[in-house]
Short mmCIF file of C-alpha atoms and ligand atoms in Angstrom, two decimals:
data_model
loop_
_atom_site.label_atom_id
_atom_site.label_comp_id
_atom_site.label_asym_id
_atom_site.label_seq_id
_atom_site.Cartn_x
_atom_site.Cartn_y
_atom_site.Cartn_z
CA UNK A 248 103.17 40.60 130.02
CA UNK A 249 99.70 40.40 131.50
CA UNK A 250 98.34 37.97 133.86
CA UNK A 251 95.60 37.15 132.52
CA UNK A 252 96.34 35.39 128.98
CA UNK A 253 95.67 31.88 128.84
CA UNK A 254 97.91 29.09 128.33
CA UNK A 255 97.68 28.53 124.61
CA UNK A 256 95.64 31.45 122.87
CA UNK A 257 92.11 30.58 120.41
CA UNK A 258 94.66 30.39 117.52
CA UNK A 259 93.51 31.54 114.07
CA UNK A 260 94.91 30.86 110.96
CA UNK A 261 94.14 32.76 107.74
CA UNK A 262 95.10 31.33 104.34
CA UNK A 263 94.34 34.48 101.90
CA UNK A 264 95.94 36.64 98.67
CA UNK A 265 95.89 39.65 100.98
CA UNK A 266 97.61 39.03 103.77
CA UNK A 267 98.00 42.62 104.26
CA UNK A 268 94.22 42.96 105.19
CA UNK A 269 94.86 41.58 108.59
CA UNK A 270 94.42 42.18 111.82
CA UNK A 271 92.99 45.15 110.17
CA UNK A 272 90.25 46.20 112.02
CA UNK A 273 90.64 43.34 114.71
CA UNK A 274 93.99 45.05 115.37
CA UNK A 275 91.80 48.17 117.44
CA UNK A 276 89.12 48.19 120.48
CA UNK A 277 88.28 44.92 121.95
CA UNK A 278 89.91 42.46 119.06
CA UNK A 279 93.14 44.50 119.21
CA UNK A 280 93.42 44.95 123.06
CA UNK A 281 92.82 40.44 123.57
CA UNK A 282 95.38 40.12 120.26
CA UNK A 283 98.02 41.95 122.48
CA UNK A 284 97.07 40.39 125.55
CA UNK A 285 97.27 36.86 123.83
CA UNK A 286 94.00 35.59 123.96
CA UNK A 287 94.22 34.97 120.66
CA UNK A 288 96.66 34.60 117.97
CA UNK A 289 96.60 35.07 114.46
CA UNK A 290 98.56 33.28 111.32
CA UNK A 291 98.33 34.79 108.07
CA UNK A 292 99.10 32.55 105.21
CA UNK A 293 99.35 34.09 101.60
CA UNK A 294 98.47 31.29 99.22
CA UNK A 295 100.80 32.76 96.55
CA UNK A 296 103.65 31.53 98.08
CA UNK A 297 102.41 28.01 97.23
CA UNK A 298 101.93 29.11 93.72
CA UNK A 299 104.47 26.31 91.88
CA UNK A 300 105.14 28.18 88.55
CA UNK A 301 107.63 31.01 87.50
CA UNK A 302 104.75 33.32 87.34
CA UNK A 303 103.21 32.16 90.82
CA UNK A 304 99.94 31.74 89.23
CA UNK A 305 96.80 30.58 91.95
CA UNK A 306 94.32 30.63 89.45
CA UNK A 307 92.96 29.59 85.88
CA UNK A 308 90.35 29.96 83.59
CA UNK A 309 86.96 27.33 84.79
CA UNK A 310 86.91 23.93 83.42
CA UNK A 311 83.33 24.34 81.53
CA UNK A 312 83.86 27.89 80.02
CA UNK A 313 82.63 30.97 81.53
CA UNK A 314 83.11 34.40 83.08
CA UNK A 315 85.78 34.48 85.42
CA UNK A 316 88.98 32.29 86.71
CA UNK A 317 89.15 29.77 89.59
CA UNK A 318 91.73 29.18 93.17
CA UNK A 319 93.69 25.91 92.01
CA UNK A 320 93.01 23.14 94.45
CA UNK A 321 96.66 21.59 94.08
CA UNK A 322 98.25 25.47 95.38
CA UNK A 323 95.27 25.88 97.93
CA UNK A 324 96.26 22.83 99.16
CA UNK A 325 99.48 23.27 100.01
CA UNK A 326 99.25 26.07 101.50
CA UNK A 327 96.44 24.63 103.72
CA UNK A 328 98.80 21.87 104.56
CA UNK A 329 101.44 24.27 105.65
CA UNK A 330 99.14 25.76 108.82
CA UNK A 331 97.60 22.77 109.61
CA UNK A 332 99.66 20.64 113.06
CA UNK A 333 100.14 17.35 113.89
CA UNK A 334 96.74 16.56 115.59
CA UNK A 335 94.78 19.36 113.94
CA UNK A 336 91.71 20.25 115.90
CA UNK A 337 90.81 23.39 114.41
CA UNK A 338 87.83 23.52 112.15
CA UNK A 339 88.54 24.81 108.97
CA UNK A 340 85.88 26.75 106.99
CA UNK A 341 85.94 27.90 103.87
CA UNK A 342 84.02 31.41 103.51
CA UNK A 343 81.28 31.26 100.38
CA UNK A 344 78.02 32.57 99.31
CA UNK A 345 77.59 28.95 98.79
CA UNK A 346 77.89 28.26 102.30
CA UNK A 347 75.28 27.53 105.35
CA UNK A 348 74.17 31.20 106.82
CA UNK A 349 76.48 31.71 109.44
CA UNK A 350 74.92 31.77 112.84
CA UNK A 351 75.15 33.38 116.39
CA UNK A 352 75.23 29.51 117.47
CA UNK A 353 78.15 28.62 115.19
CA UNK A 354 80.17 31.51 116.36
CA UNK A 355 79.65 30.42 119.88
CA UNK A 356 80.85 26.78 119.19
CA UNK A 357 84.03 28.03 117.47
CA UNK A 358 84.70 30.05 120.26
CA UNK A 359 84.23 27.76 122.47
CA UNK A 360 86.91 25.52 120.43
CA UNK A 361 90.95 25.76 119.98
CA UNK A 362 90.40 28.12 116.90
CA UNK A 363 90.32 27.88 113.40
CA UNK A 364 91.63 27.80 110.29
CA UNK A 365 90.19 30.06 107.64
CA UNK A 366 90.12 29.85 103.56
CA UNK A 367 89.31 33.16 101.95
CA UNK A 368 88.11 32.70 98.00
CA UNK A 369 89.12 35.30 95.07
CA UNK A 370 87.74 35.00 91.91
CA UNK A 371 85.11 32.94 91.20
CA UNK A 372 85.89 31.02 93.87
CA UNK A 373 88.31 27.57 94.79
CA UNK A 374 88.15 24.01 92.60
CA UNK A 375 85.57 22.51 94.32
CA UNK A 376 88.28 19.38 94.90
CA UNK A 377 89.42 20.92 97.80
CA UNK A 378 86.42 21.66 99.25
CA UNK A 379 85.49 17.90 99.06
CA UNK A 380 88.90 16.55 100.12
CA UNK A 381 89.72 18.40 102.96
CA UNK A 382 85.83 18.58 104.16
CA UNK A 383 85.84 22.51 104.33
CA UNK A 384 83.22 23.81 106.18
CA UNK A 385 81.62 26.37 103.97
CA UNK A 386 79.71 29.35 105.98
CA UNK A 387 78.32 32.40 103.87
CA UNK A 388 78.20 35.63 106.04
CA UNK A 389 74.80 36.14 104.00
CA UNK A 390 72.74 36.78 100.63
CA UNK A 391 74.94 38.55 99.22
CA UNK A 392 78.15 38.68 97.13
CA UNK A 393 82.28 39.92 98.01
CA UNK A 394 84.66 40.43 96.21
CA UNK A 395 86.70 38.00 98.31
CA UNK A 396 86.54 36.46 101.76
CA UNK A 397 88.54 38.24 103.62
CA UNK A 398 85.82 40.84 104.90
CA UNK A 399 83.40 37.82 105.83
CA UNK A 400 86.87 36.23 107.75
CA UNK A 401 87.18 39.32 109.46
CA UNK A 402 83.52 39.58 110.44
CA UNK A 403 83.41 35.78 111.56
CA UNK A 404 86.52 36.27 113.75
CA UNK A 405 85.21 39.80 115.45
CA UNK A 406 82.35 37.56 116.32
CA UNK A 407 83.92 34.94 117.93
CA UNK A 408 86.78 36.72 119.42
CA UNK A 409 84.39 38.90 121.83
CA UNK A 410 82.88 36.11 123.13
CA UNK A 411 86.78 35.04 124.48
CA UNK A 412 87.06 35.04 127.92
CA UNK A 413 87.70 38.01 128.97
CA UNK A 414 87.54 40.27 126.28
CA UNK A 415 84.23 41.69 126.71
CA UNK A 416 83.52 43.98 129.78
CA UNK A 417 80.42 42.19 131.52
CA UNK A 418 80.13 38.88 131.02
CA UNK A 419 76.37 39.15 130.65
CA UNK A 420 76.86 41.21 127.69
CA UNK A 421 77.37 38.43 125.43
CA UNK A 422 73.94 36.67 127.07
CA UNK A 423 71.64 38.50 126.74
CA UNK A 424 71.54 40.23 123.15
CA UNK A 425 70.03 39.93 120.03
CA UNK A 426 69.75 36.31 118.62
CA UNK A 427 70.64 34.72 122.09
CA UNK A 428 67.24 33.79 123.41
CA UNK A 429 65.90 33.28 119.98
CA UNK A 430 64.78 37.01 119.01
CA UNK A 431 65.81 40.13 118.20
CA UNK A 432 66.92 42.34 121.28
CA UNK A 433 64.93 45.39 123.08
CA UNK A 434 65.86 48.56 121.82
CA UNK A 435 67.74 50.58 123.87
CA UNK A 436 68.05 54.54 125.19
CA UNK A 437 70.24 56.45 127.79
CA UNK A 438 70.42 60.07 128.21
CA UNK A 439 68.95 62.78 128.03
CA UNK A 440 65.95 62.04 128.91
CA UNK A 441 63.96 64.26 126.64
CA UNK A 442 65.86 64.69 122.79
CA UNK A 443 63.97 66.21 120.23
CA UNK A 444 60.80 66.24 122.05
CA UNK A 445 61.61 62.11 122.21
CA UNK A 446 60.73 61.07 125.87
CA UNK A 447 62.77 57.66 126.98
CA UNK A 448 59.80 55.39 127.49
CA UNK A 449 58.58 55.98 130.87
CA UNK A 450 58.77 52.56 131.89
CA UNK A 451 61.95 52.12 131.29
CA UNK A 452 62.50 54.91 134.31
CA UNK A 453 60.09 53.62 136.67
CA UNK A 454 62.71 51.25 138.50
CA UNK A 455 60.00 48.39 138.45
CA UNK A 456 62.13 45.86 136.98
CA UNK A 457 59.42 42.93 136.78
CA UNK A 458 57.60 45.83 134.47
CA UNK A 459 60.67 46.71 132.37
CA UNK A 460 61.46 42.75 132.05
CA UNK A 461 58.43 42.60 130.31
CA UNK A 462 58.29 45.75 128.27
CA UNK A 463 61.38 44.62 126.41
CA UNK A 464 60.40 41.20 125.96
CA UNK A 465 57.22 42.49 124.39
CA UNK A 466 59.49 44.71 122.39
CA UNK A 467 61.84 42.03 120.99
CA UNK A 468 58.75 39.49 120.49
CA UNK A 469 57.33 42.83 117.90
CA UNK A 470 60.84 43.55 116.21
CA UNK A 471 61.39 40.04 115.79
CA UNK A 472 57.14 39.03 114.24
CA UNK A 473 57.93 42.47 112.04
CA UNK A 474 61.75 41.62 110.76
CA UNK A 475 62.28 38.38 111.01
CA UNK A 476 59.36 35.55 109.79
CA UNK A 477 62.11 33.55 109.77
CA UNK A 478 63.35 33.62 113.45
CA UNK A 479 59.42 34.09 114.65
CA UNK A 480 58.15 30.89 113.23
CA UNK A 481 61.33 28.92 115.23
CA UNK A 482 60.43 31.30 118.53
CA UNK A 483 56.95 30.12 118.64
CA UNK A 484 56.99 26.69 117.79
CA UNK A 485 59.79 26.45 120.39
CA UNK A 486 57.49 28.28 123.00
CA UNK A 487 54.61 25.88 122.10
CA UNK A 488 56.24 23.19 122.72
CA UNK A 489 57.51 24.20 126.12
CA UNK A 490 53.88 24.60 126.80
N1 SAH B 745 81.05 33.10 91.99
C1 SAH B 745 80.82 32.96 93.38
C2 SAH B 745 81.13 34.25 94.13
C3 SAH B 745 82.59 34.53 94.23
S1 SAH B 745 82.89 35.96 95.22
C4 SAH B 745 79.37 32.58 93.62
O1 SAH B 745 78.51 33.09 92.90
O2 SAH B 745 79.08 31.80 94.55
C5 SAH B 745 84.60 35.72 95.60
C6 SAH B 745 84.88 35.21 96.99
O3 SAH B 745 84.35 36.11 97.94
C7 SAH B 745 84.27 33.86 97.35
O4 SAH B 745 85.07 32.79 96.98
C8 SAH B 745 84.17 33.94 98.86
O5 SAH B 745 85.37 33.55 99.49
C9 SAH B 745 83.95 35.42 99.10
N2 SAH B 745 82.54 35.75 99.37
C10 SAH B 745 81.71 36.42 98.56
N3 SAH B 745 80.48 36.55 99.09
C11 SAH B 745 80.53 35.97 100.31
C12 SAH B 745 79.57 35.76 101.34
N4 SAH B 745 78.31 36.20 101.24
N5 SAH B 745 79.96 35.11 102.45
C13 SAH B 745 81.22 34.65 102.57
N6 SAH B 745 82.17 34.80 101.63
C14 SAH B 745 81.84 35.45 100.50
#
């Protein structure tokens, strides 16, 4: 056993139809290496097993009409009631294109928590009953649509699990990159110096680091103004009021 796990890992719990999809990735590099060395923990929960009829059946067709069928809040349920302890701290989210944009900040509070419980939709998605009873937390990884949510739950959980201590190298990795101080990070270059006919910018080589400091805030400030409206508009009226 290593030395270095803490006491009681950042436990996550993950209520899904494909259990099979997990660790998955998270099972290799960084994710895979902290799994083993118990900084975290992971529960998978297949919500079938809750199903109540012969034919273990988690969905039907949408009260309404429509395309598509719809996760039954009374199987969901139990199967949510199942992982949850006596005392439950975790958050539990519920991953949705209906959701608030997921966000560096979010990631860092969850991290910074016991864990989490996670709800991966199928279909059209769950009865919306559940969401409102058990106050799910509904995050969408973005404007898009998946199949189901257990790529999102994967991507949430690779998110927060590097920022565990000690599962990234250098601390300061985790501080200073893109989103952190507002903007999108520098870009970055290492050798060889000369590739293609592609110089690395000479500042970047002239060990002045006051000078480099400010090339690459100059460089996130443009990436950001082109890319991101968005995360420009918050930048500057931050900055002006700090004025
Ligand atoms: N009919 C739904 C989409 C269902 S997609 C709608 O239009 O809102 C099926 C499942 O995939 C969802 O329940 C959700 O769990 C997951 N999913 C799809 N897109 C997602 C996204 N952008 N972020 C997080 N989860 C998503």
């Amino acid at each position: 056993m290593s030395t270095d796990a803490p006491d009681s890992p950042w436990s996550a719990s993950v209520l899904t139809l494909y259990p099979e999809m997990f660790p998955g990735p998270l099972g290799a590099s960084l994710a895979g290496q902290a799994l083993r060395r118990r900084i975290w923990s992971l529960q998978t929960v297949n919500i079938r097993d809750f199903a109540t009829d012969k034919h273990r059946k988690v969905d039907d067709t949408p009260a309404g009409g429509g395309p598509g069928m719809v996760l039954r809040a009374d199987v969901a349920d139990l199967a949510l009631e199942h992982v949850l302890q006596p005392g439950e701290r975790r958050p539990i989210l519920y991953l949705t294109p209906r959701g608030r944009p997921l966000t560096q900040k979010r990631v860092k509070e969850l991290a910074e928590g016991p864990g989490i419980v996670l709800f991966c939709g199928r279909f059209e998605g769950v009865d919306e009953r559940l969401v409102e009873a058990r106050q799910l937390e509904e995050v969408s990884l973005g404007d898009f649509v998946l199949s189901g949510g257990e790529i999102a739950a994967l991507a949430l959980l690779d998110a927060a699990i590097r920022l565990l201590p000690g599962v990234m190298g250098k601390a300061e990795s985790g501080v200073e990159e893109s989103f952190s101080g507002g903007l999108l990070e520098y870009p970055h270059y290492t050798r060889p110096r000369l590739w293609r006919g592609r110089e690395i910018p000479p500042v970047l080589l002239s060990g002045d680091h006051g000078r480099i400091a400010a090339w690459r805030r100059e460089q996130a400030e443009h990436v950001t103004r082109e890319r991101r409206e968005d995360l420009w508009a918050a930048y500057r009226a931050r900055r002006d009021e700090q004025e």
